[in-house]
mmCIF file of C-alpha atoms in Angstrom:
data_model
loop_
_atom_site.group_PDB
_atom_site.id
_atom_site.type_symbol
_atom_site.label_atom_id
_atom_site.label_comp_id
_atom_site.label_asym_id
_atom_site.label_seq_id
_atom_site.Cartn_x
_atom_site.Cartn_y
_atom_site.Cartn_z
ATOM 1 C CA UNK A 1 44.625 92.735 217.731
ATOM 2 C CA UNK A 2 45.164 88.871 217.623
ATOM 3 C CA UNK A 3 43.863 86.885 220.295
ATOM 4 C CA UNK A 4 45.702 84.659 222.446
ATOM 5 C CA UNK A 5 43.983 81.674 221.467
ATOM 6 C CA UNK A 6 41.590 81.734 218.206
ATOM 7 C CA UNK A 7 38.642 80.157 218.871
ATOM 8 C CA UNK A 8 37.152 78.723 215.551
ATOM 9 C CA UNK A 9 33.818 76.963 214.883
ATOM 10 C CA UNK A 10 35.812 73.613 214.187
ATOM 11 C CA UNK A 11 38.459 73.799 216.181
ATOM 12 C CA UNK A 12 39.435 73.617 219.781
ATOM 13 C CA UNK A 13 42.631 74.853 221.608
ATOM 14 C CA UNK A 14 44.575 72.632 224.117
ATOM 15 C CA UNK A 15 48.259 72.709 226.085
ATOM 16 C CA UNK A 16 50.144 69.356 225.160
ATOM 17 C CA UNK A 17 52.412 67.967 227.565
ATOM 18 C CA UNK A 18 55.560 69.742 226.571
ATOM 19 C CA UNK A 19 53.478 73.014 227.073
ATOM 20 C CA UNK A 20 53.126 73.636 223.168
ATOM 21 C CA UNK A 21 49.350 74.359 222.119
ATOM 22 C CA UNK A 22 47.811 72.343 219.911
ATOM 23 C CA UNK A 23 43.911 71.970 218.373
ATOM 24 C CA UNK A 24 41.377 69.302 218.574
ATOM 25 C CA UNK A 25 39.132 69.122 214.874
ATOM 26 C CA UNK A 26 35.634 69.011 215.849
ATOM 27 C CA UNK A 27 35.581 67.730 211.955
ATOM 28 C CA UNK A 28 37.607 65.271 212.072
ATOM 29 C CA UNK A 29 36.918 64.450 215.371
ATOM 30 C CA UNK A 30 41.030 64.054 216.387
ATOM 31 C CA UNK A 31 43.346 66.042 217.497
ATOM 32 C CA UNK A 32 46.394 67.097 215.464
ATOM 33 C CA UNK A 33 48.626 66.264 218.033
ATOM 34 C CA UNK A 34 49.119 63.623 220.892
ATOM 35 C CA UNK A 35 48.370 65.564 224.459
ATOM 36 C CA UNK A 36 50.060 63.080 226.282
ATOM 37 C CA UNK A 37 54.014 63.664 223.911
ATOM 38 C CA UNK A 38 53.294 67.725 223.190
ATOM 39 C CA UNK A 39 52.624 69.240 219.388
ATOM 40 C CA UNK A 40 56.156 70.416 219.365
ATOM 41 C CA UNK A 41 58.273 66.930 220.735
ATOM 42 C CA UNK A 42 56.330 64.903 218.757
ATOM 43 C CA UNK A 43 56.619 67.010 215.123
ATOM 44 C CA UNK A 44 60.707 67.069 216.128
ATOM 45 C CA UNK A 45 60.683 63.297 216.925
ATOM 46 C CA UNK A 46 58.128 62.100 214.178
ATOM 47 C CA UNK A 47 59.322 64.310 211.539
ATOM 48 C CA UNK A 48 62.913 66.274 211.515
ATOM 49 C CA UNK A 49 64.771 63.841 213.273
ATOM 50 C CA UNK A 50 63.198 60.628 211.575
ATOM 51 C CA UNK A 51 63.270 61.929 208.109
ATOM 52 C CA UNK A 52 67.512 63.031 208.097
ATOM 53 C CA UNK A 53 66.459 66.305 206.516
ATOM 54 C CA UNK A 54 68.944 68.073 208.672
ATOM 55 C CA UNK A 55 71.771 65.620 207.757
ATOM 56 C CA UNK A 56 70.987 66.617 204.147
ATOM 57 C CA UNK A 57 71.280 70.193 204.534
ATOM 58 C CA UNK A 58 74.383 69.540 205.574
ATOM 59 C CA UNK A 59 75.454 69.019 202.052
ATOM 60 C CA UNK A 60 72.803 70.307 199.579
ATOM 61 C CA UNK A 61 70.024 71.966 198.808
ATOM 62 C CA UNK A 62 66.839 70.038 199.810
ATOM 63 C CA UNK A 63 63.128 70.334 198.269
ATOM 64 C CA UNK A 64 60.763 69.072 201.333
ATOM 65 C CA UNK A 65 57.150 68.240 200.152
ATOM 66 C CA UNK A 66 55.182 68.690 203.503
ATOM 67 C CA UNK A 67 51.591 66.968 202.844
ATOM 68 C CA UNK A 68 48.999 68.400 205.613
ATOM 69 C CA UNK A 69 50.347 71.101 206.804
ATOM 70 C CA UNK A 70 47.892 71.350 209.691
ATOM 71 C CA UNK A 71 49.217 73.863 212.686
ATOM 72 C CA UNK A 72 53.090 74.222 210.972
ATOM 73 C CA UNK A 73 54.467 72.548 213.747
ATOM 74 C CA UNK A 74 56.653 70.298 211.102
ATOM 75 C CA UNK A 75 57.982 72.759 209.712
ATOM 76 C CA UNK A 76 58.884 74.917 212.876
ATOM 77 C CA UNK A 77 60.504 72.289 214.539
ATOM 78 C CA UNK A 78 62.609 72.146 211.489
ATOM 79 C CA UNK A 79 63.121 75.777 210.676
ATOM 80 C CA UNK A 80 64.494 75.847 214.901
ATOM 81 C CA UNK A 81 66.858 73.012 214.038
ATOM 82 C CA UNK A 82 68.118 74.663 210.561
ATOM 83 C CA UNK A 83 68.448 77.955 212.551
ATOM 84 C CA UNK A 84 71.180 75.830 214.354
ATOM 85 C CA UNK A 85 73.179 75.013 211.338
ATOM 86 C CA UNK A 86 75.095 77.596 209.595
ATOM 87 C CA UNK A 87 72.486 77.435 206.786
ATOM 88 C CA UNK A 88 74.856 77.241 203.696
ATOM 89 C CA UNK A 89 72.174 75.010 202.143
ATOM 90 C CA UNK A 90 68.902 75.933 200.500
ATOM 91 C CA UNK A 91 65.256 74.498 202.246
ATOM 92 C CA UNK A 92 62.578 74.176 199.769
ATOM 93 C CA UNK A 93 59.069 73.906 200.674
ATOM 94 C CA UNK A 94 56.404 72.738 199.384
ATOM 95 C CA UNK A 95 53.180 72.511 201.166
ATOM 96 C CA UNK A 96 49.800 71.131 200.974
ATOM 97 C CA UNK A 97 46.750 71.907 203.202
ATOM 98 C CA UNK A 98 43.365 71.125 201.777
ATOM 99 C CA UNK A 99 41.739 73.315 205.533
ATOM 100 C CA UNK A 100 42.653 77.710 204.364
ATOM 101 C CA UNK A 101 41.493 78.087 208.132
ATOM 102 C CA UNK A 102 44.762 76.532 209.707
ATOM 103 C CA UNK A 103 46.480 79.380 207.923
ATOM 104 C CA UNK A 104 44.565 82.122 209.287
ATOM 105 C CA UNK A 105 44.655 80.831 212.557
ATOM 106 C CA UNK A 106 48.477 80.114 212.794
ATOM 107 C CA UNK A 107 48.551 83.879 211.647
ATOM 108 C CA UNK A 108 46.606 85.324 214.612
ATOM 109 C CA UNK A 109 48.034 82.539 217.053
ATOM 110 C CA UNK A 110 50.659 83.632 219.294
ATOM 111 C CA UNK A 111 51.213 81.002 221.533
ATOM 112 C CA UNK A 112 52.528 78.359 218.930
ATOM 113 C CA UNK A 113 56.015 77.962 219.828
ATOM 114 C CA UNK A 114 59.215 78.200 219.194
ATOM 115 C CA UNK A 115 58.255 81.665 219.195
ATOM 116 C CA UNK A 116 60.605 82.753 216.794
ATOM 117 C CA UNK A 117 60.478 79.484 214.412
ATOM 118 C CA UNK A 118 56.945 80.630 214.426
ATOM 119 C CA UNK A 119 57.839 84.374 213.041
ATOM 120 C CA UNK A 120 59.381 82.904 210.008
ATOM 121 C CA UNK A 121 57.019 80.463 209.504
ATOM 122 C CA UNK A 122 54.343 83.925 209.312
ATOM 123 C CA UNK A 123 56.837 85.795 206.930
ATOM 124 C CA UNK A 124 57.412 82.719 204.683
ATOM 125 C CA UNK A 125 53.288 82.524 204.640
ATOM 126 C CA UNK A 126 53.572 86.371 203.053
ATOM 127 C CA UNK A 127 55.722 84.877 199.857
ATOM 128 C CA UNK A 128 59.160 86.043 201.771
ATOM 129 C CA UNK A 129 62.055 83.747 201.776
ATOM 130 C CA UNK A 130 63.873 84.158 204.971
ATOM 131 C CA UNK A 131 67.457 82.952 206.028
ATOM 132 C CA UNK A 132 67.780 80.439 203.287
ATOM 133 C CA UNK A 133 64.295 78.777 203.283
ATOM 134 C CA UNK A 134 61.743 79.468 200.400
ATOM 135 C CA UNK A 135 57.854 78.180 200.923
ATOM 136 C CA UNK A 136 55.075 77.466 198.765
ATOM 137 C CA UNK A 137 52.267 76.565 199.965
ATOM 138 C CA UNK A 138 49.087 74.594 197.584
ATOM 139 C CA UNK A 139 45.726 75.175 199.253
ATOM 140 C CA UNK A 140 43.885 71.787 198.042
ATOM 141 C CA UNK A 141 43.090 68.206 198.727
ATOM 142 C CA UNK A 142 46.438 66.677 198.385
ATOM 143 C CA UNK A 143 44.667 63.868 196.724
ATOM 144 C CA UNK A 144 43.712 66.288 193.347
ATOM 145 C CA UNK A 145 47.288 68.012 193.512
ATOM 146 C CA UNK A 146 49.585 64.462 193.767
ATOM 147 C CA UNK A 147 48.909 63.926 190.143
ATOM 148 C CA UNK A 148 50.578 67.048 189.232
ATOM 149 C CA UNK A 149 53.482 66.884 191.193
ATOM 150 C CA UNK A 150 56.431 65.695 189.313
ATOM 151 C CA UNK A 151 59.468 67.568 191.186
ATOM 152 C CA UNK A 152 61.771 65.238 192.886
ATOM 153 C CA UNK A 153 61.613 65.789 196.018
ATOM 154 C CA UNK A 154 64.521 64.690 199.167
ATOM 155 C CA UNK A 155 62.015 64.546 202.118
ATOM 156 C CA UNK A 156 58.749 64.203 202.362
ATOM 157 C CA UNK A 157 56.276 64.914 205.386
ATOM 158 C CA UNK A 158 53.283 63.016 205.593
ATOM 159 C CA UNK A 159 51.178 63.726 208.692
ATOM 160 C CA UNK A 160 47.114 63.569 207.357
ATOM 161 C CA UNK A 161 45.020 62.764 210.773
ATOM 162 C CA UNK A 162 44.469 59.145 210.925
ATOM 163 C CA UNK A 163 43.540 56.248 208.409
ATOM 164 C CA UNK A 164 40.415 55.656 210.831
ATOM 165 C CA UNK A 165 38.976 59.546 210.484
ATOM 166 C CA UNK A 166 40.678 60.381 207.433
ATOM 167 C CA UNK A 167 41.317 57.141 204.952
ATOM 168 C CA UNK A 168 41.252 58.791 201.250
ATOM 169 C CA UNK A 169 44.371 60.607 202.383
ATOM 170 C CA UNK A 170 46.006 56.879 203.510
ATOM 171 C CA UNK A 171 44.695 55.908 199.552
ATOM 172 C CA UNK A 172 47.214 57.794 197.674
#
């Protein structure tokens, strides 16, 4: 059985001020979220509403390229706001995350909310494609794979920890 909150060596668990969990990278030494906004206010605020991805759905298919995905919350803030649209149009996703652990840990993690944003987000990580949204997910310094990626892509998520803990990621 999962736990409630995976403990890892490298990572530690805390609530964020909206209530959403979020980790602190004993690595990295930063958290992947701000306590004081919450994990998931500040992925809808910083990332779906900024970027206008949902205004583009509106009208086309969109290819996302989501650089660090880190604990998913990007991506299920968005998948909760496409959820509210009638989904005519396709959401493409691709996804690099240089840390495998994240994945496992967002896979035995049941307190990362919305709850069920968070249930696609685990069936999309199995190679489904669920209500209109297809995933792929690169496991790799996003530094080697940016060379190779010549798609076009609508949006794009950047959201590496900081230029001060993590600067070859702010190089590219």
């Amino acid at each position: 059985m999962a736990n409630l909150v995976p403990l890892t060596d490298d990572k530690k668990p805390f609530v964020t001020a909206d209530g959403s969990f979020s980790y602190y990278n004993l690595t990295y030494n930063e958290a992947y979220h701000a306590k004081s906004i919450g994990a998931y206010t500040e992925s809808l605020h910083k990332f779906v509403f900024a970027s206008g991805i949902l205004e583009k759905l509106q009208y086309k298919d969109v290819w996302l390229l989501d650089i660090c995905f880190g604990l998913g919350y990007n991506l299920a803030a968005l998948i909760n706001e496409y959820l509210k649209t009638k989904g005519l149009y396709k959401l493409n996703i691709l996804s690099v995350e240089k840390d495998p652990s994240v994945l496992s840990l967002l896979k035995n993690n049941y307190l990362f909310w919305p709850i069920h944003s968070y249930s696609i987000l685990r069936k999309l990580l199995k190679g489904n494609s669920v209500n209109n949204i297809d995933l792929h997910i690169i496991i790799d310094d996003a530094t080697a794979v940016f060379e190779y990626l010549k798609f076009p892509f609508d949006v794009i998520f950047f959201d590496p920890f900081s230029k001060n803990k993590n600067p070859e990621m702010w190089n590219i």
